[in-house]
């Protein structure tokens, strides 16, 4: 994901900007750039490829100025070349950006109709030109940014530099993190504390929707409503930078909140935003078209991501799927037709059972495709083809952001399979890709329900048993909800297919039993609502996770509702995963459990 740095310094800052960008290299990038302002005039240097190319540019043509912004870019919209590299600029301002501006097409069309001539293929340039237009209309920099931010949809962080203002930087956070660093007569902006580590240990994190005006004396922060606010400053411990929790008490909370950003990044990696098509960098060395079935295998949460994907592969590609947990698969002596495709999913890439199953599949003549988060892991190395999840390091033992990133990659794969097998039309593919691009902002929206969810989690914390119900892709998500609650709070929880309830588990239901029902929109929503009525009739306390329509239909039978934004049913599991994770997280926090390192669990299970 892109890296952002901004410095209001005491001397020329170009070299410091590049040094800070080096600390953000771990995020991955394919071009870089810096801009400064000196005596009111903006200057900019950019280069494709590694930071040493940018350093060479700066060597040839130094860039003076004690105020500047810098960026490492991971291409999403447009090729990774110099003209798409950040900062993007007009004569009046320069901008660096992390994340995606989802509505950039319509904004670009509006600006072009207004006479703007775009110089890049990026979504970022619409921000530059919108703010420029406000400045032309006579607004001051802060007013111009405040006028433009509400027009931008998506999950992003931004930093702005203005011609004529040597003592001003503006930053904005909407779904992607941004930290402010306080120095001695200097101020800093950065994607994370790691970028700011050489300069200061006195950090504050902007909250969702905040934007900030910095000068060398300090920071004025405005919340999403435009009201001035203060945010707590914290001292970052030396050495703590690699394991930085940001504003959060636990890594699990941080990782839940990172999802709009990392899922956005993962989606951007696998779709062509302009053509609205799924796009994998290399052609697959196998042919989805000739497959008679797909075998999916993984453990725990990764297995449940595969279980969701089974519905996608079957529906979107008419590809039959065999799925199993790796600890069973490896010993089942599954007969496999040589030339088939076996798909393994793993965050760590080191899970012993998954690895053993992978080796079995290879011996059976399968092509091995893996979805992994750690690119250097054994599973990645032993696979024929790897599709990476770009979740970044996941530290909380309970998997959260890796799960939704796995879902993102798996959906892209299912769409690719659907196209190759002639099942999905170009129009259907476009609709699904549009829905995928909308996921990060829907996730941001879902995270806004956190206060209500925290409140409801206390209901769960009081219970000794909890049921999770769902149909279709919400069934494996119900299993995931139960798994998350079990492992973080140690409350007994079960996930069930909602239609299976009356075949046994309904006997458990009484007035002490919270029942979390996942009912996203789609053809099965009404059937799930009928199951809600069956539970309510037996006194069960229904916590509904659904949109306004589901809430309306089930109103008489629910104890509480977590009202979700409108989603396209195909991407619902990515968005509905968030309230499920937050319920487990807050129940565990409320109960005083060790959320990041639950008892008996390890992050990477390298033994059988
Ligand atoms: C649950 C969880 C585990 C892992 C499982 C597989 O929150 O994290 O169930 O999903 O141990 O691990 P990986 O994905 O590393 O193979």
XYZ file of C-alpha atoms and ligand atoms in Angstrom:
624
model
C 0.000 0.000 0.000
C 1.200 3.514 -0.661
C 3.278 5.365 1.936
C 2.840 9.037 2.890
C 5.222 11.422 4.633
C 5.030 15.173 5.229
C 7.571 17.408 6.994
C 7.533 21.015 8.176
C 11.239 21.186 8.977
C 14.039 23.601 9.856
C 16.175 23.054 6.772
C 15.840 21.443 3.341
C 13.730 18.313 3.766
C 14.066 16.365 0.502
C 16.667 13.953 1.929
C 14.635 13.451 5.109
C 11.538 12.730 3.051
C 13.387 10.032 1.124
C 14.771 8.546 4.359
C 11.280 8.354 5.791
C 10.017 6.727 2.591
C 12.700 4.070 2.993
C 11.076 3.105 6.263
C 7.805 2.636 4.383
C 9.359 0.405 1.730
C 7.987 -2.668 3.514
C 4.511 -1.644 2.313
C 5.537 -2.330 -1.283
C 5.749 0.295 -4.059
C 6.641 0.776 -7.689
C 7.350 4.514 -7.965
C 8.111 7.376 -5.617
C 8.206 11.160 -5.459
C 8.635 14.248 -3.310
C 7.458 17.860 -3.520
C 8.581 20.878 -1.536
C 7.666 24.532 -1.243
C 10.305 27.234 -0.946
C 9.622 30.967 -0.903
C 6.103 30.103 -1.980
C 7.112 28.093 -5.065
C 6.349 24.403 -5.460
C 8.944 21.961 -6.818
C 8.576 18.261 -7.490
C 10.743 15.216 -8.376
C 9.349 11.784 -9.213
C 10.762 8.492 -10.479
C 9.548 5.102 -11.544
C 10.913 2.101 -9.643
C 12.994 2.074 -6.489
C 13.838 4.973 -4.202
C 17.419 4.990 -5.479
C 16.013 6.265 -8.812
C 14.359 9.148 -6.969
C 17.593 9.817 -5.086
C 19.419 9.932 -8.426
C 16.886 12.482 -9.738
C 17.392 14.587 -6.617
C 21.156 14.286 -7.092
C 20.867 15.652 -10.648
C 18.360 18.365 -9.734
C 18.294 19.084 -5.985
C 15.033 20.253 -4.499
C 15.350 23.003 -1.887
C 12.614 23.755 0.625
C 12.019 23.107 4.336
C 8.399 22.006 3.834
C 7.559 18.940 1.797
C 5.601 15.781 1.153
C 6.737 12.395 -0.149
C 5.141 9.218 -1.387
C 5.781 5.644 -2.379
C 3.141 4.447 -4.819
C 1.697 0.982 -5.264
C -0.094 1.319 -8.575
C -3.870 0.970 -8.530
C -5.186 3.356 -11.209
C -2.801 3.579 -14.123
C 0.591 2.047 -14.843
C 3.521 2.444 -12.447
C 5.303 5.138 -14.487
C 6.571 8.630 -13.679
C 3.511 10.543 -14.805
C 1.290 8.475 -12.540
C 3.726 8.776 -9.601
C 2.815 11.087 -6.731
C 2.886 13.925 -5.771
C 0.264 15.067 -8.263
C 0.287 18.789 -8.651
C -0.956 21.961 -10.277
C 0.754 25.343 -9.935
C -1.208 25.881 -6.710
C -0.886 22.622 -4.808
C 0.634 19.147 -4.606
C -1.038 16.036 -3.182
C 0.000 12.559 -2.094
C -2.604 9.890 -1.531
C -2.964 6.384 -0.155
C -6.109 4.360 -0.948
C -8.775 4.614 -3.604
C -11.138 7.408 -4.641
C -14.029 5.259 -5.795
C -16.037 7.940 -7.551
C -13.049 9.334 -9.469
C -14.638 8.583 -12.856
C -17.631 10.805 -12.301
C -15.491 13.510 -10.664
C -13.042 13.412 -13.550
C -15.871 13.724 -16.076
C -17.245 16.704 -14.145
C -13.826 18.407 -14.040
C -13.117 17.718 -17.706
C -16.476 19.217 -18.618
C -15.290 22.232 -16.616
C -12.125 22.475 -18.742
C -9.591 20.579 -16.607
C -6.807 18.823 -18.563
C -5.638 15.707 -16.740
C -1.992 14.662 -16.855
C -2.231 11.168 -15.342
C -4.489 8.110 -15.235
C -4.745 8.235 -11.467
C -7.750 8.695 -9.226
C -5.599 11.051 -7.108
C -5.502 13.756 -9.738
C -9.209 14.464 -9.262
C -8.412 15.540 -5.699
C -5.726 17.943 -6.909
C -8.006 19.468 -9.515
C -11.020 19.732 -7.232
C -8.985 21.571 -4.590
C -7.358 23.723 -7.269
C -10.808 24.739 -8.496
C -11.824 25.771 -4.977
C -8.614 27.825 -4.618
C -9.362 29.543 -7.936
C -12.764 30.431 -6.551
C -10.993 32.315 -3.759
C -11.003 29.820 -0.921
C -8.069 29.488 1.493
C -6.285 26.101 1.507
C -8.120 24.741 4.577
C -11.477 25.886 3.232
C -10.752 24.342 -0.156
C -9.829 20.966 1.350
C -12.866 21.064 3.644
C -15.091 21.732 0.624
C -13.634 18.836 -1.374
C -13.388 16.051 1.221
C -17.152 15.397 1.423
C -17.193 14.859 -2.342
C -14.720 11.954 -2.198
C -15.950 8.384 -1.769
C -13.635 5.538 -0.808
C -11.011 4.680 1.776
C -8.015 6.999 1.660
C -5.455 9.214 3.398
C -4.202 12.452 1.821
C -1.462 15.031 2.401
C -1.496 18.486 0.737
C 1.167 21.123 0.143
C 0.302 24.613 -1.136
C 2.160 27.175 -3.260
C 2.504 30.427 -1.341
C 2.396 28.692 2.050
C 5.819 27.714 3.411
C 4.361 26.991 6.845
C 1.408 24.737 6.044
C 0.643 21.068 5.488
C -2.850 19.590 5.424
C -3.663 15.923 6.019
C -6.925 13.988 5.869
C -7.910 10.524 7.005
C -10.866 8.591 5.641
C -10.497 4.836 5.959
C -6.678 4.749 5.795
C -4.503 5.714 8.760
C -2.526 8.934 9.120
C -0.285 9.909 12.039
C 0.804 13.404 13.120
C 4.220 13.807 14.748
C 5.198 16.726 17.002
C 8.841 17.857 16.981
C 10.708 20.822 18.410
C 9.556 23.601 16.068
C 8.916 20.941 13.436
C 5.817 18.938 12.546
C 5.313 15.709 10.627
C 2.657 13.636 8.870
C 3.046 9.931 8.102
C 1.212 6.780 7.115
C 2.353 5.230 10.380
C 4.612 5.861 13.350
C 7.363 3.887 11.670
C 7.762 6.579 9.012
C 8.084 9.220 11.723
C 10.431 7.207 13.946
C 13.656 9.075 13.030
C 12.053 12.447 13.729
C 9.861 12.128 16.810
C 8.314 9.731 19.308
C 5.478 12.170 20.098
C 2.638 10.952 17.910
C -1.098 11.284 17.535
C -3.336 9.326 15.216
C -6.145 11.052 13.377
C -9.570 9.503 13.893
C -11.802 8.399 11.055
C -12.988 11.457 9.066
C -10.498 13.891 10.670
C -8.493 16.402 8.720
C -5.620 18.456 10.082
C -3.828 21.750 9.382
C -0.185 21.721 10.470
C 2.224 24.596 10.898
C 5.526 24.569 12.765
C 3.752 25.469 16.014
C 1.340 22.542 16.056
C -1.787 20.957 14.627
C -5.396 22.058 14.354
C -7.594 19.003 13.906
C -11.153 19.056 12.567
C -13.526 16.111 12.789
C -15.719 14.864 9.942
C -18.327 17.496 10.835
C -15.727 20.277 10.567
C -15.575 20.904 14.326
C -12.183 21.480 15.999
C -11.204 18.465 18.113
C -8.190 17.248 20.053
C -6.755 13.763 19.763
C -4.572 12.189 22.419
C -0.809 12.438 21.931
C 1.210 9.380 22.850
C 4.884 8.581 23.360
C 5.974 5.745 21.155
C 8.369 3.416 22.952
C 11.729 2.944 21.232
C 11.684 -0.381 19.426
C 7.901 -0.479 19.420
C 7.623 0.707 15.873
C 7.389 -2.627 14.175
C 4.628 -3.665 16.517
C 2.712 -0.412 16.563
C -0.933 -0.582 17.656
C -1.713 2.946 16.469
C -4.628 4.389 18.419
C -5.911 0.973 19.395
C -5.665 -1.010 22.593
C -5.047 -4.271 20.807
C -3.630 -5.488 17.526
C -6.929 -7.210 16.830
C -8.728 -3.850 16.966
C -6.092 -2.224 14.790
C -6.303 -5.023 12.263
C -10.106 -4.913 12.175
C -9.900 -1.180 11.469
C -7.222 -1.604 8.814
C -9.568 -3.627 6.636
C -10.890 -0.827 4.417
C -7.297 -0.047 3.536
C -5.795 -3.498 3.107
C -8.835 -5.017 1.424
C -8.922 -1.985 -0.887
C -5.304 -2.548 -1.691
C -5.832 -6.256 -2.334
C -8.824 -5.594 -4.577
C -6.928 -2.901 -6.466
C -4.170 -5.420 -7.099
C -6.505 -7.899 -8.788
C -8.862 -5.671 -10.757
C -8.402 -3.260 -13.602
C -10.184 -0.191 -12.251
C -10.596 1.457 -15.626
C -11.812 -1.579 -17.591
C -13.809 -2.903 -14.588
C -12.415 -6.370 -15.134
C -10.584 -8.794 -12.927
C -6.905 -8.753 -13.923
C -4.217 -11.152 -12.711
C -0.683 -10.064 -13.620
C 0.342 -13.313 -15.315
C -1.901 -15.596 -17.293
C -2.693 -18.700 -15.229
C -0.562 -21.697 -16.152
C -3.754 -23.789 -16.002
C -7.064 -23.486 -17.766
C -10.167 -22.908 -15.638
C -12.201 -23.888 -18.668
C -11.051 -27.475 -18.800
C -11.315 -28.174 -15.059
C -13.901 -30.680 -13.938
C -13.574 -29.711 -10.269
C -11.599 -27.582 -7.851
C -10.230 -28.819 -4.519
C -9.938 -26.242 -1.724
C -8.082 -26.982 1.476
C -7.043 -24.898 4.533
C -7.386 -24.645 8.330
C -9.493 -22.549 10.681
C -10.437 -19.107 9.450
C -8.604 -19.647 6.157
C -10.741 -22.755 5.606
C -13.872 -20.673 6.218
C -12.705 -18.148 3.608
C -12.434 -21.126 1.241
C -15.909 -22.232 2.263
C -17.332 -18.829 1.259
C -15.405 -19.089 -2.016
C -17.010 -22.454 -2.738
C -20.335 -20.662 -3.195
C -18.682 -18.135 -5.528
C -16.886 -20.719 -7.690
C -20.047 -22.788 -8.003
C -22.330 -19.844 -8.753
C -20.111 -17.588 -10.837
C -18.072 -20.260 -12.664
C -20.282 -23.371 -12.409
C -17.157 -25.107 -11.135
C -17.819 -27.962 -8.671
C -15.791 -27.571 -5.476
C -14.526 -30.131 -3.001
C -13.471 -28.454 0.258
C -12.046 -29.871 3.448
C -10.020 -28.889 6.488
C -6.391 -29.779 5.890
C -6.044 -32.026 8.940
C -8.684 -34.340 7.412
C -7.793 -33.893 3.784
C -4.179 -34.961 4.232
C -5.195 -38.404 5.487
C -8.378 -38.970 3.483
C -6.499 -40.524 0.591
C -8.599 -38.425 -1.756
C -8.463 -39.742 -5.317
C -7.546 -36.826 -7.584
C -7.587 -36.728 -11.354
C -4.127 -35.682 -12.584
C -4.114 -32.237 -14.149
C -6.666 -30.901 -11.652
C -6.370 -27.702 -9.610
C -5.933 -27.634 -5.823
C -6.253 -24.336 -3.976
C -4.635 -23.792 -0.559
C -5.335 -20.795 1.646
C -3.096 -19.673 4.504
C -2.242 -16.414 6.236
C 1.105 -17.587 7.609
C 1.917 -19.944 4.749
C 3.460 -22.275 7.333
C 0.488 -24.258 8.682
C 1.678 -27.848 8.929
C -1.557 -29.578 7.889
C -2.097 -27.240 4.945
C 1.465 -27.790 3.802
C 1.145 -31.578 4.087
C -2.092 -31.447 2.073
C -0.383 -29.316 -0.562
C 2.386 -31.916 -0.881
C -0.205 -34.672 -1.171
C -1.995 -32.778 -3.948
C 1.300 -32.348 -5.789
C 1.995 -36.054 -5.571
C -1.478 -36.585 -7.032
C -0.504 -34.522 -10.066
C -2.473 -31.394 -9.182
C -1.527 -27.893 -10.155
C -1.093 -26.095 -6.815
C -2.464 -22.565 -6.441
C -2.116 -20.859 -3.066
C -3.583 -17.719 -1.517
C -1.065 -16.624 1.136
C -0.267 -13.513 3.116
C 3.429 -14.186 3.723
C 5.026 -14.159 0.301
C 8.259 -15.833 1.440
C 6.517 -18.679 3.300
C 6.940 -22.370 2.630
C 3.463 -22.748 1.165
C 4.134 -19.852 -1.227
C 7.472 -21.331 -2.216
C 6.131 -24.829 -2.807
C 3.121 -23.683 -4.852
C 3.066 -23.589 -8.633
C 1.131 -20.313 -8.591
C 0.604 -17.855 -5.746
C -1.998 -15.114 -5.403
C -0.910 -12.914 -2.506
C -3.218 -11.293 0.003
C -1.892 -7.828 0.758
C -3.057 -7.641 4.361
C 0.378 -6.750 5.766
C 1.633 -8.424 8.951
C -1.221 -9.814 11.052
C -0.167 -9.864 14.692
C -3.402 -10.566 16.592
C -3.709 -14.343 16.876
C -7.373 -14.259 15.824
C -7.350 -13.705 12.092
C -9.367 -10.714 10.869
C -7.860 -8.674 8.044
C -6.214 -11.742 6.505
C -9.678 -13.342 6.260
C -11.282 -10.478 4.348
C -8.228 -10.119 2.107
C -8.472 -13.859 1.381
C -12.121 -13.328 0.455
C -11.138 -10.499 -1.886
C -8.575 -12.632 -3.740
C -10.901 -15.632 -3.867
C -13.733 -13.581 -5.321
C -11.377 -12.237 -7.990
C -10.322 -15.814 -8.782
C -13.946 -16.984 -8.991
C -14.733 -14.133 -11.406
C -11.673 -15.013 -13.509
C -12.872 -18.628 -13.562
C -16.406 -17.525 -14.487
C -15.114 -15.513 -17.419
C -12.783 -18.304 -18.612
C -15.591 -20.858 -18.448
C -17.938 -18.603 -20.395
C -20.393 -18.392 -17.494
C -20.030 -14.700 -16.637
C -20.806 -12.078 -19.258
C -18.702 -8.903 -19.492
C -21.624 -6.965 -18.005
C -21.910 -9.300 -15.041
C -18.174 -9.103 -14.476
C -18.341 -5.303 -14.574
C -21.141 -5.288 -12.001
C -19.199 -7.554 -9.648
C -15.979 -5.580 -10.037
C -17.862 -2.361 -9.314
C -19.263 -3.977 -6.189
C -15.737 -5.033 -5.186
C -14.399 -1.515 -5.648
C -17.167 -0.286 -3.344
C -16.195 -2.656 -0.514
C -13.652 -0.442 1.328
C -16.109 2.405 1.814
C -18.861 -0.009 2.884
C -16.402 -1.418 5.408
C -15.736 2.088 6.697
C -19.487 2.516 6.991
C -19.846 -0.815 8.836
C -17.113 0.213 11.302
C -19.256 3.192 12.270
C -21.611 0.701 14.014
C -18.859 -0.081 16.529
C -20.409 1.734 19.492
C -23.685 -0.211 19.107
C -21.777 -3.429 18.572
C -19.713 -2.862 21.696
C -22.913 -2.415 23.632
C -24.423 -5.613 22.211
C -21.268 -7.596 22.848
C -22.104 -7.315 26.557
C -25.156 -9.482 25.884
C -22.871 -12.108 24.430
C -20.445 -11.764 27.332
C -23.239 -12.687 29.755
C -24.112 -15.879 27.885
C -22.595 -19.312 28.233
C -23.621 -20.351 24.708
C -24.235 -18.383 21.532
C -25.610 -19.497 18.164
C -24.671 -17.912 14.847
C -26.968 -18.514 11.865
C -26.734 -17.744 8.163
C -27.596 -19.106 4.737
C -25.525 -19.197 1.557
C -22.197 -17.399 1.977
C -23.445 -16.232 5.376
C -23.337 -19.835 6.612
C -19.517 -20.055 6.597
C -19.501 -16.512 7.954
C -21.702 -17.747 10.826
C -19.094 -20.472 11.427
C -16.406 -17.779 11.417
C -18.414 -15.636 13.864
C -18.674 -18.572 16.262
C -14.969 -19.360 15.866
C -13.978 -15.732 16.578
C -16.142 -15.600 19.695
C -14.874 -18.955 20.993
C -11.217 -18.179 20.543
C -11.203 -14.634 21.930
C -13.792 -14.797 24.749
C -13.842 -18.566 25.470
C -17.653 -18.528 25.240
C -19.080 -21.650 23.670
C -20.486 -20.726 20.260
C -21.813 -22.696 17.287
C -22.413 -21.664 13.712
C -25.270 -23.267 11.828
C -26.877 -23.112 8.439
C -30.100 -21.284 9.343
C -32.260 -23.918 7.589
C -30.602 -26.713 9.556
C -31.714 -25.336 12.907
C -34.962 -27.244 13.115
C -33.104 -30.516 12.564
C -31.655 -30.435 16.058
C -30.009 -27.309 17.449
C -33.299 -25.472 17.956
C -33.657 -27.642 21.068
C -30.916 -25.500 22.636
C -32.830 -22.261 22.205
C -34.273 -20.622 25.310
C -34.493 -17.085 26.660
C -30.838 -17.179 27.766
C -29.522 -17.933 24.305
C -28.293 -15.026 22.136
C -28.670 -15.952 18.470
C -26.689 -13.837 16.000
C -28.393 -13.978 12.611
C -26.542 -12.833 9.500
C -29.141 -11.806 6.932
C -27.577 -9.740 4.136
C -29.680 -8.860 1.094
C -30.155 -11.515 -1.550
C -32.517 -14.249 -2.540
C -32.105 -16.069 0.815
C -32.796 -13.093 3.067
C -36.516 -13.784 3.418
C -35.890 -17.434 4.241
C -33.438 -16.385 6.948
C -36.066 -14.022 8.348
C -38.463 -17.011 8.593
C -35.821 -18.864 10.605
C -35.594 -15.824 12.871
C -39.293 -16.203 13.603
C -38.799 -19.844 14.574
C -36.080 -18.877 17.048
C -37.997 -15.908 18.433
C -41.059 -18.120 19.003
C -38.888 -20.199 21.363
C -37.711 -17.183 23.328
C -34.247 -16.848 21.700
C -32.707 -13.362 21.802
C -32.063 -12.465 18.179
C -29.233 -10.104 17.283
C -29.842 -9.383 13.616
C -27.043 -8.263 11.327
C -28.836 -6.988 8.246
C -29.854 -3.945 6.247
C -32.880 -1.699 6.742
C -35.136 -4.075 4.807
C -34.175 -7.132 6.873
C -34.548 -5.028 10.025
C -38.029 -4.016 8.954
C -39.114 -7.558 8.088
C -37.790 -9.061 11.309
C -38.647 -6.097 13.540
C -41.131 -7.928 15.748
C -38.788 -10.789 16.465
C -35.428 -9.172 17.101
C -33.853 -8.238 20.399
C -31.408 -5.904 18.630
C -30.251 -5.063 15.114
C -26.844 -4.111 13.766
C -28.039 -2.169 10.758
C -25.707 -2.568 7.834
C -25.265 -0.390 4.744
C -26.755 -1.550 1.427
C -24.435 -4.069 -0.209
C -24.429 -6.069 -3.395
C -25.119 -9.634 -2.144
C -22.031 -10.999 -3.887
C -19.645 -8.951 -1.696
C -21.745 -9.166 1.480
C -19.368 -11.614 3.248
C -16.523 -9.084 3.072
C -18.600 -6.347 4.684
C -20.595 -8.508 7.124
C -17.349 -10.007 8.459
C -16.644 -6.732 10.278
C -19.562 -6.672 12.760
C -18.939 -10.365 13.392
C -15.293 -9.645 14.281
C -16.190 -6.596 16.369
C -18.759 -8.557 18.403
C -16.107 -11.133 19.321
C -13.469 -8.516 20.000
C -15.609 -6.393 22.317
C -17.054 -9.379 24.169
C -13.501 -10.532 24.909
C -12.339 -7.054 25.964
C -15.370 -6.678 28.214
C -14.556 -10.014 29.824
C -10.923 -8.998 30.344
C -9.493 -11.724 28.115
C -6.098 -11.675 26.443
C -7.506 -10.643 23.085
C -4.305 -10.646 21.056
C -2.944 -13.874 22.479
C -5.836 -16.072 23.553
C -4.919 -18.997 25.776
C -3.668 -22.170 24.087
C -3.446 -20.607 20.623
C -0.487 -19.846 18.354
C -0.396 -17.548 15.373
C 1.348 -20.004 13.135
C 0.487 -23.677 13.667
C 3.545 -25.470 12.379
C 2.783 -28.767 14.102
C 0.018 -31.274 13.404
C -8.526 -18.158 13.745
C -7.238 -18.359 13.126
C -6.867 -19.736 12.743
C -6.073 -19.728 11.431
C -5.570 -21.141 11.123
C -4.852 -21.224 9.802
O -8.745 -16.811 14.019
O -6.468 -17.452 12.958
O -7.987 -20.551 12.657
O -6.905 -19.276 10.414
O -4.704 -21.571 12.152
O -3.721 -20.417 9.806
P -3.046 -19.947 8.460
O -4.017 -19.096 7.762
O -1.806 -19.237 8.892
O -2.755 -21.207 7.675
